[in-house]
Amino acid sequence: MFNRSIKYLILLCINIIVLVVYYVNQTPSEEGIFDTQFVINLLEERDELQEELIDIQIQMRDNQRQVNIVEGVLEETQRLLTDSTENLRQCEVARLDAIALANEQAAQLDARVNTYANNNAASASNCNAQSAKLRVARQELASATAQLDTLRAEKKELESLVEQTSDSPDTEQLIDEIEKLKAENAQLKSDIENPIYLKSVYISGRKCEKPDFDELVCLKEIMVRPKFSKAPTTNVMVRVYSPDDRLIARSSFSSDRAQLYRFELGRGRELLAGEYYATFEVEDELLNSGPHLIKQ
């Protein structure tokens, strides 16, 4: 990968030197004004796109870390809520058991008191023992009721925390950004896995003197810059057609060079003004561009 980058850098330097020498050795009367700013803008645009891709990747990693933190908090909160719900269920069962035990002991005590009263032979010691058991059962019931109230309050607090975390604007915005980045990554993955296609095409011309008729345009050079869904793995055959469907330029370009394809037309050709278009043969695919207006 490093050697290939060096190769690209050397080719770029050679192209810039050739362009500079070409510009210096041409006279205005022969070739007109060379559009050097267009080439510079293309190079700056490439650098900006590379920096933008790096920024997106860094932002995605940062956002993913934040989402992982939020998801971790939500999972921990949900676990606590589940534990609290289970404790609440167990406490409710214990409370019902305590109530049943208290009612059972109270019924037994009442039955014995009635029996002792009817038979007039109640035992004071047994009555005191049963009363003590009833007090213990009622104390356990009160404790279980207090614990149940505490667990209910904790559950309500956890439910409120989960609701606040889920409805947080920052969380929603972060999730939206992650979804957008995931969609962009999915699109990039799809572009790599599927056949190549055109995302956009730029077609322009370097003009010479104005023709006598408005329906014509004088061109010295035609420039075509396609943007493919992925880097081509084969040479690119480019054909350019005039508005009347005449083939005016064609050539095969290496996929390793910059994707600005130039077609020299000598000292200038008068062609029909209007919407020009191009076709691209690459990776066994025939891709057609949309129309691009070129006029004097």
Tab-separated table of C-alpha atoms in Angstrom:
chain	number	residue	atom	x	y	z
A	1	MET	CA	0.000	0.000	0.000
A	2	PHE	CA	2.873	2.389	0.829
A	3	ASN	CA	4.621	1.618	-2.494
A	4	ARG	CA	1.398	2.276	-4.357
A	5	SER	CA	0.993	5.635	-2.584
A	6	ILE	CA	4.574	6.541	-3.584
A	7	LYS	CA	3.717	5.570	-7.165
A	8	TYR	CA	0.646	7.822	-7.090
A	9	LEU	CA	2.713	10.696	-5.648
A	10	ILE	CA	5.408	10.343	-8.332
A	11	LEU	CA	2.799	10.226	-11.122
A	12	LEU	CA	1.062	13.278	-9.652
A	13	CYS	CA	4.369	15.217	-9.538
A	14	ILE	CA	5.171	14.231	-13.131
A	15	ASN	CA	1.710	15.365	-14.279
A	16	ILE	CA	2.084	18.711	-12.488
A	17	ILE	CA	5.570	19.254	-14.031
A	18	VAL	CA	4.232	18.392	-17.491
A	19	LEU	CA	1.322	20.791	-17.028
A	20	VAL	CA	3.638	23.591	-15.887
A	21	VAL	CA	6.061	23.034	-18.813
A	22	TYR	CA	3.155	22.858	-21.202
A	23	TYR	CA	1.729	26.093	-19.875
A	24	VAL	CA	5.084	27.940	-20.019
A	25	ASN	CA	5.869	26.845	-23.600
A	26	GLN	CA	2.491	27.776	-25.068
A	27	THR	CA	1.622	31.145	-26.506
A	28	PRO	CA	-1.839	32.710	-25.986
A	29	SER	CA	-2.442	32.855	-29.722
A	30	GLU	CA	-1.909	29.107	-30.181
A	31	GLU	CA	-3.529	27.406	-27.187
A	32	GLY	CA	-5.497	30.047	-25.286
A	33	ILE	CA	-5.653	30.247	-21.504
A	34	PHE	CA	-4.952	26.947	-19.713
A	35	ASP	CA	-7.404	26.178	-16.954
A	36	THR	CA	-4.832	25.518	-14.206
A	37	GLN	CA	-7.219	26.594	-11.480
A	38	PHE	CA	-9.572	23.773	-12.465
A	39	VAL	CA	-6.832	21.170	-11.902
A	40	ILE	CA	-5.826	22.781	-8.587
A	41	ASN	CA	-9.447	22.755	-7.458
A	42	LEU	CA	-9.689	19.058	-8.313
A	43	LEU	CA	-6.594	18.251	-6.260
A	44	GLU	CA	-7.862	20.320	-3.324
A	45	GLU	CA	-11.246	18.640	-3.583
A	46	ARG	CA	-9.568	15.219	-3.428
A	47	ASP	CA	-7.620	16.210	-0.284
A	48	GLU	CA	-10.771	17.633	1.329
A	49	LEU	CA	-12.686	14.420	0.602
A	50	GLN	CA	-9.896	12.330	2.135
A	51	GLU	CA	-9.867	14.529	5.259
A	52	GLU	CA	-13.652	14.401	5.459
A	53	LEU	CA	-13.584	10.582	5.291
A	54	ILE	CA	-10.999	10.460	8.092
A	55	ASP	CA	-13.112	12.862	10.217
A	56	ILE	CA	-16.209	10.713	9.637
A	57	GLN	CA	-14.347	7.561	10.694
A	58	ILE	CA	-13.017	9.283	13.855
A	59	GLN	CA	-16.459	10.693	14.679
A	60	MET	CA	-18.022	7.279	14.168
A	61	ARG	CA	-15.543	5.652	16.573
A	62	ASP	CA	-16.222	8.371	19.186
A	63	ASN	CA	-19.979	8.095	18.738
A	64	GLN	CA	-19.795	4.300	18.923
A	65	ARG	CA	-17.905	4.558	22.225
A	66	GLN	CA	-20.601	6.882	23.585
A	67	VAL	CA	-23.341	4.550	22.407
A	68	ASN	CA	-21.564	1.621	24.075
A	69	ILE	CA	-21.469	3.625	27.335
A	70	VAL	CA	-25.170	4.517	27.062
A	71	GLU	CA	-26.065	0.925	26.199
A	72	GLY	CA	-24.007	-0.262	29.173
A	73	VAL	CA	-25.879	2.123	31.505
A	74	LEU	CA	-29.209	0.993	30.065
A	75	GLU	CA	-28.273	-2.685	30.472
A	76	GLU	CA	-27.111	-2.162	34.073
A	77	THR	CA	-30.261	-0.155	34.874
A	78	GLN	CA	-32.425	-2.843	33.286
A	79	ARG	CA	-30.625	-5.499	35.322
A	80	LEU	CA	-31.218	-3.554	38.534
A	81	LEU	CA	-34.844	-3.083	37.560
A	82	THR	CA	-35.204	-6.834	36.941
A	83	ASP	CA	-33.552	-7.645	40.286
A	84	SER	CA	-35.785	-5.111	42.027
A	85	THR	CA	-38.873	-6.609	40.389
A	86	GLU	CA	-37.830	-10.102	41.505
A	87	ASN	CA	-37.163	-8.880	45.054
A	88	LEU	CA	-40.543	-7.166	45.029
A	89	ARG	CA	-42.206	-10.394	43.929
A	90	GLN	CA	-40.450	-12.387	46.642
A	91	CYS	CA	-41.345	-9.763	49.237
A	92	GLU	CA	-44.972	-9.833	48.116
A	93	VAL	CA	-44.975	-13.609	48.502
A	94	ALA	CA	-43.410	-13.288	51.969
A	95	ARG	CA	-45.996	-10.647	52.925
A	96	LEU	CA	-48.872	-12.868	51.793
A	97	ASP	CA	-47.362	-15.825	53.691
A	98	ALA	CA	-47.028	-13.643	56.799
A	99	ILE	CA	-50.639	-12.494	56.484
A	100	ALA	CA	-51.805	-16.081	56.039
A	101	LEU	CA	-49.732	-17.188	59.040
A	102	ALA	CA	-51.052	-14.342	61.171
A	103	ASN	CA	-54.620	-15.070	60.169
A	104	GLU	CA	-54.118	-18.774	60.820
A	105	GLN	CA	-52.585	-18.152	64.252
A	106	ALA	CA	-55.268	-15.601	65.079
A	107	ALA	CA	-57.944	-18.115	64.113
A	108	GLN	CA	-56.261	-20.808	66.192
A	109	LEU	CA	-55.988	-18.428	69.136
A	110	ASP	CA	-59.595	-17.378	68.834
A	111	ALA	CA	-60.671	-21.019	68.645
A	112	ARG	CA	-58.674	-21.907	71.719
A	113	VAL	CA	-59.946	-18.885	73.629
A	114	ASN	CA	-63.507	-19.827	72.776
A	115	THR	CA	-62.817	-23.437	73.728
A	116	TYR	CA	-61.219	-22.408	76.997
A	117	ALA	CA	-64.069	-20.000	77.683
A	118	ASN	CA	-66.698	-22.603	76.954
A	119	ASN	CA	-64.954	-25.334	78.897
A	120	ASN	CA	-63.806	-22.916	81.589
A	121	ALA	CA	-60.411	-24.664	81.605
A	122	ALA	CA	-58.200	-22.348	79.571
A	123	SER	CA	-54.530	-22.530	80.279
A	124	ALA	CA	-52.982	-19.096	80.928
A	125	SER	CA	-49.536	-20.269	79.836
A	126	ASN	CA	-50.761	-21.643	76.489
A	127	CYS	CA	-52.753	-18.472	75.864
A	128	ASN	CA	-49.692	-16.335	76.521
A	129	ALA	CA	-47.608	-18.500	74.154
A	130	GLN	CA	-50.144	-18.132	71.371
A	131	SER	CA	-50.342	-14.384	71.977
A	132	ALA	CA	-46.575	-14.175	71.693
A	133	LYS	CA	-46.649	-16.063	68.385
A	134	LEU	CA	-49.339	-13.719	67.123
A	135	ARG	CA	-47.215	-10.675	68.046
A	136	VAL	CA	-44.204	-12.146	66.240
A	137	ALA	CA	-46.291	-12.858	63.168
A	138	ARG	CA	-47.662	-9.328	63.180
A	139	GLN	CA	-44.144	-7.898	63.584
A	140	GLU	CA	-42.954	-9.985	60.604
A	141	LEU	CA	-45.942	-8.724	58.644
A	142	ALA	CA	-45.107	-5.106	59.469
A	143	SER	CA	-41.444	-5.644	58.496
A	144	ALA	CA	-42.402	-7.305	55.228
A	145	THR	CA	-44.840	-4.457	54.471
A	146	ALA	CA	-42.125	-1.836	55.100
A	147	GLN	CA	-39.648	-3.715	52.901
A	148	LEU	CA	-42.307	-3.989	50.191
A	149	ASP	CA	-42.880	-0.211	50.274
A	150	THR	CA	-39.115	0.390	50.000
A	151	LEU	CA	-38.801	-1.955	47.016
A	152	ARG	CA	-41.771	-0.303	45.326
A	153	ALA	CA	-40.122	3.106	45.727
A	154	GLU	CA	-36.814	1.786	44.317
A	155	LYS	CA	-38.622	0.223	41.360
A	156	LYS	CA	-40.425	3.487	40.609
A	157	GLU	CA	-37.132	5.395	40.766
A	158	LEU	CA	-35.421	2.915	38.407
A	159	GLU	CA	-38.333	3.069	35.954
A	160	SER	CA	-38.094	6.884	35.964
A	161	LEU	CA	-34.324	6.680	35.336
A	162	VAL	CA	-34.819	4.311	32.387
A	163	GLU	CA	-37.499	6.594	30.925
A	164	GLN	CA	-35.302	9.695	31.291
A	165	THR	CA	-32.305	7.930	29.707
A	166	SER	CA	-34.370	6.645	26.778
A	167	ASP	CA	-36.008	10.054	26.141
A	168	SER	CA	-32.818	12.127	26.456
A	169	PRO	CA	-32.375	14.460	23.399
A	170	ASP	CA	-28.617	13.878	23.454
A	171	THR	CA	-29.148	10.137	23.342
A	172	GLU	CA	-31.619	10.424	20.478
A	173	GLN	CA	-29.267	12.702	18.530
A	174	LEU	CA	-26.353	10.353	19.149
A	175	ILE	CA	-28.372	7.356	18.018
A	176	ASP	CA	-29.479	9.258	14.883
A	177	GLU	CA	-25.853	10.110	14.041
A	178	ILE	CA	-24.799	6.494	14.565
A	179	GLU	CA	-27.633	5.312	12.321
A	180	LYS	CA	-26.542	7.762	9.596
A	181	LEU	CA	-22.940	6.597	9.836
A	182	LYS	CA	-24.058	2.982	9.776
A	183	ALA	CA	-26.094	3.754	6.646
A	184	GLU	CA	-23.042	5.390	5.021
A	185	ASN	CA	-20.892	2.373	5.898
A	186	ALA	CA	-23.568	0.038	4.564
A	187	GLN	CA	-23.615	2.042	1.321
A	188	LEU	CA	-19.824	1.867	1.045
A	189	LYS	CA	-19.918	-1.883	1.684
A	190	SER	CA	-22.657	-2.273	-0.924
A	191	ASP	CA	-20.630	-0.272	-3.447
A	192	ILE	CA	-17.633	-2.538	-2.888
A	193	GLU	CA	-19.595	-5.784	-3.115
A	194	ASN	CA	-21.823	-4.833	-6.085
A	195	PRO	CA	-20.922	-3.994	-9.722
A	196	ILE	CA	-19.370	-0.584	-10.335
A	197	TYR	CA	-21.673	2.325	-11.235
A	198	LEU	CA	-21.474	6.071	-11.837
A	199	LYS	CA	-22.173	8.384	-8.936
A	200	SER	CA	-21.562	11.599	-10.892
A	201	VAL	CA	-19.864	12.862	-14.058
A	202	TYR	CA	-18.327	16.250	-14.910
A	203	ILE	CA	-18.012	17.195	-18.603
A	204	SER	CA	-16.561	20.527	-19.716
A	205	GLY	CA	-14.504	22.019	-22.522
A	206	ARG	CA	-11.639	24.448	-23.099
A	207	LYS	CA	-12.959	26.914	-25.647
A	208	CYS	CA	-11.341	28.797	-28.504
A	209	GLU	CA	-12.593	31.825	-30.466
A	210	LYS	CA	-16.344	32.310	-30.673
A	211	PRO	CA	-17.895	30.944	-33.877
A	212	ASP	CA	-20.046	33.053	-36.158
A	213	PHE	CA	-23.189	31.120	-35.257
A	214	ASP	CA	-24.680	30.901	-31.758
A	215	GLU	CA	-25.648	27.236	-32.230
A	216	LEU	CA	-21.953	26.297	-32.468
A	217	VAL	CA	-19.151	26.110	-29.915
A	218	CYS	CA	-15.393	26.094	-30.586
A	219	LEU	CA	-13.498	23.569	-28.439
A	220	LYS	CA	-9.776	22.859	-28.132
A	221	GLU	CA	-10.150	20.261	-25.421
A	222	ILE	CA	-12.858	18.237	-23.693
A	223	MET	CA	-12.419	17.235	-20.049
A	224	VAL	CA	-14.355	14.388	-18.421
A	225	ARG	CA	-14.214	13.558	-14.732
A	226	PRO	CA	-16.332	10.580	-13.620
A	227	LYS	CA	-16.902	9.566	-10.011
A	228	PHE	CA	-17.358	5.804	-9.720
A	229	SER	CA	-18.828	3.912	-6.803
A	230	LYS	CA	-15.413	2.319	-6.265
A	231	ALA	CA	-11.933	2.410	-7.774
A	232	PRO	CA	-11.916	0.662	-11.190
A	233	THR	CA	-9.845	-2.501	-11.464
A	234	THR	CA	-9.617	-2.368	-15.279
A	235	ASN	CA	-8.826	0.276	-17.870
A	236	VAL	CA	-11.632	2.738	-18.600
A	237	MET	CA	-12.777	3.232	-22.197
A	238	VAL	CA	-14.314	6.712	-22.476
A	239	ARG	CA	-16.377	7.960	-25.409
A	240	VAL	CA	-17.745	11.518	-25.709
A	241	TYR	CA	-20.766	12.350	-27.880
A	242	SER	CA	-22.040	15.703	-29.156
A	243	PRO	CA	-25.702	16.797	-28.880
A	244	ASP	CA	-26.410	15.258	-32.311
A	245	ASP	CA	-25.085	11.862	-31.067
A	246	ARG	CA	-21.821	12.121	-33.025
A	247	LEU	CA	-18.765	10.427	-31.497
A	248	ILE	CA	-16.220	13.245	-31.173
A	249	ALA	CA	-13.606	11.670	-28.862
A	250	ARG	CA	-12.657	8.282	-27.485
A	251	SER	CA	-9.723	6.827	-25.576
A	252	SER	CA	-8.769	4.152	-23.053
A	253	PHE	CA	-7.329	5.293	-19.727
A	254	SER	CA	-5.476	3.392	-17.021
A	255	SER	CA	-7.410	3.078	-13.776
A	256	ASP	CA	-4.220	3.914	-11.847
A	257	ARG	CA	-4.093	7.528	-13.058
A	258	ALA	CA	-6.187	10.476	-11.870
A	259	GLN	CA	-9.801	10.337	-12.995
A	260	LEU	CA	-9.641	13.517	-15.097
A	261	TYR	CA	-9.730	12.404	-18.715
A	262	ARG	CA	-8.621	14.968	-21.329
A	263	PHE	CA	-9.281	14.876	-25.089
A	264	GLU	CA	-7.227	17.269	-27.220
A	265	LEU	CA	-9.028	18.578	-30.313
A	266	GLY	CA	-6.050	20.228	-32.030
A	267	ARG	CA	-6.200	23.979	-32.645
A	268	GLY	CA	-9.944	23.937	-32.188
A	269	ARG	CA	-13.099	22.379	-33.651
A	270	GLU	CA	-16.455	23.993	-34.184
A	271	LEU	CA	-19.078	21.647	-32.823
A	272	LEU	CA	-22.780	21.828	-32.143
A	273	ALA	CA	-23.523	23.585	-28.831
A	274	GLY	CA	-25.835	21.804	-26.419
A	275	GLU	CA	-25.914	18.780	-24.156
A	276	TYR	CA	-22.885	16.485	-24.419
A	277	TYR	CA	-22.700	13.048	-22.805
A	278	ALA	CA	-20.182	10.261	-22.291
A	279	THR	CA	-20.106	6.487	-21.958
A	280	PHE	CA	-17.676	4.400	-19.892
A	281	GLU	CA	-16.689	0.770	-20.428
A	282	VAL	CA	-15.190	-0.532	-17.184
A	283	GLU	CA	-15.196	-3.916	-15.434
A	284	ASP	CA	-17.450	-5.387	-18.178
A	285	GLU	CA	-20.027	-2.673	-17.506
A	286	LEU	CA	-21.275	0.016	-19.936
A	287	LEU	CA	-22.134	3.157	-17.972
A	288	ASN	CA	-23.870	6.209	-19.434
A	289	SER	CA	-23.589	9.746	-18.098
A	290	GLY	CA	-26.342	12.325	-18.051
A	291	PRO	CA	-26.357	15.347	-20.387
A	292	HIS	CA	-23.990	18.282	-19.723
A	293	LEU	CA	-24.541	21.635	-21.365
A	294	ILE	CA	-21.563	23.102	-23.283
A	295	LYS	CA	-22.036	26.365	-25.158
A	296	GLN	CA	-19.862	29.290	-26.203
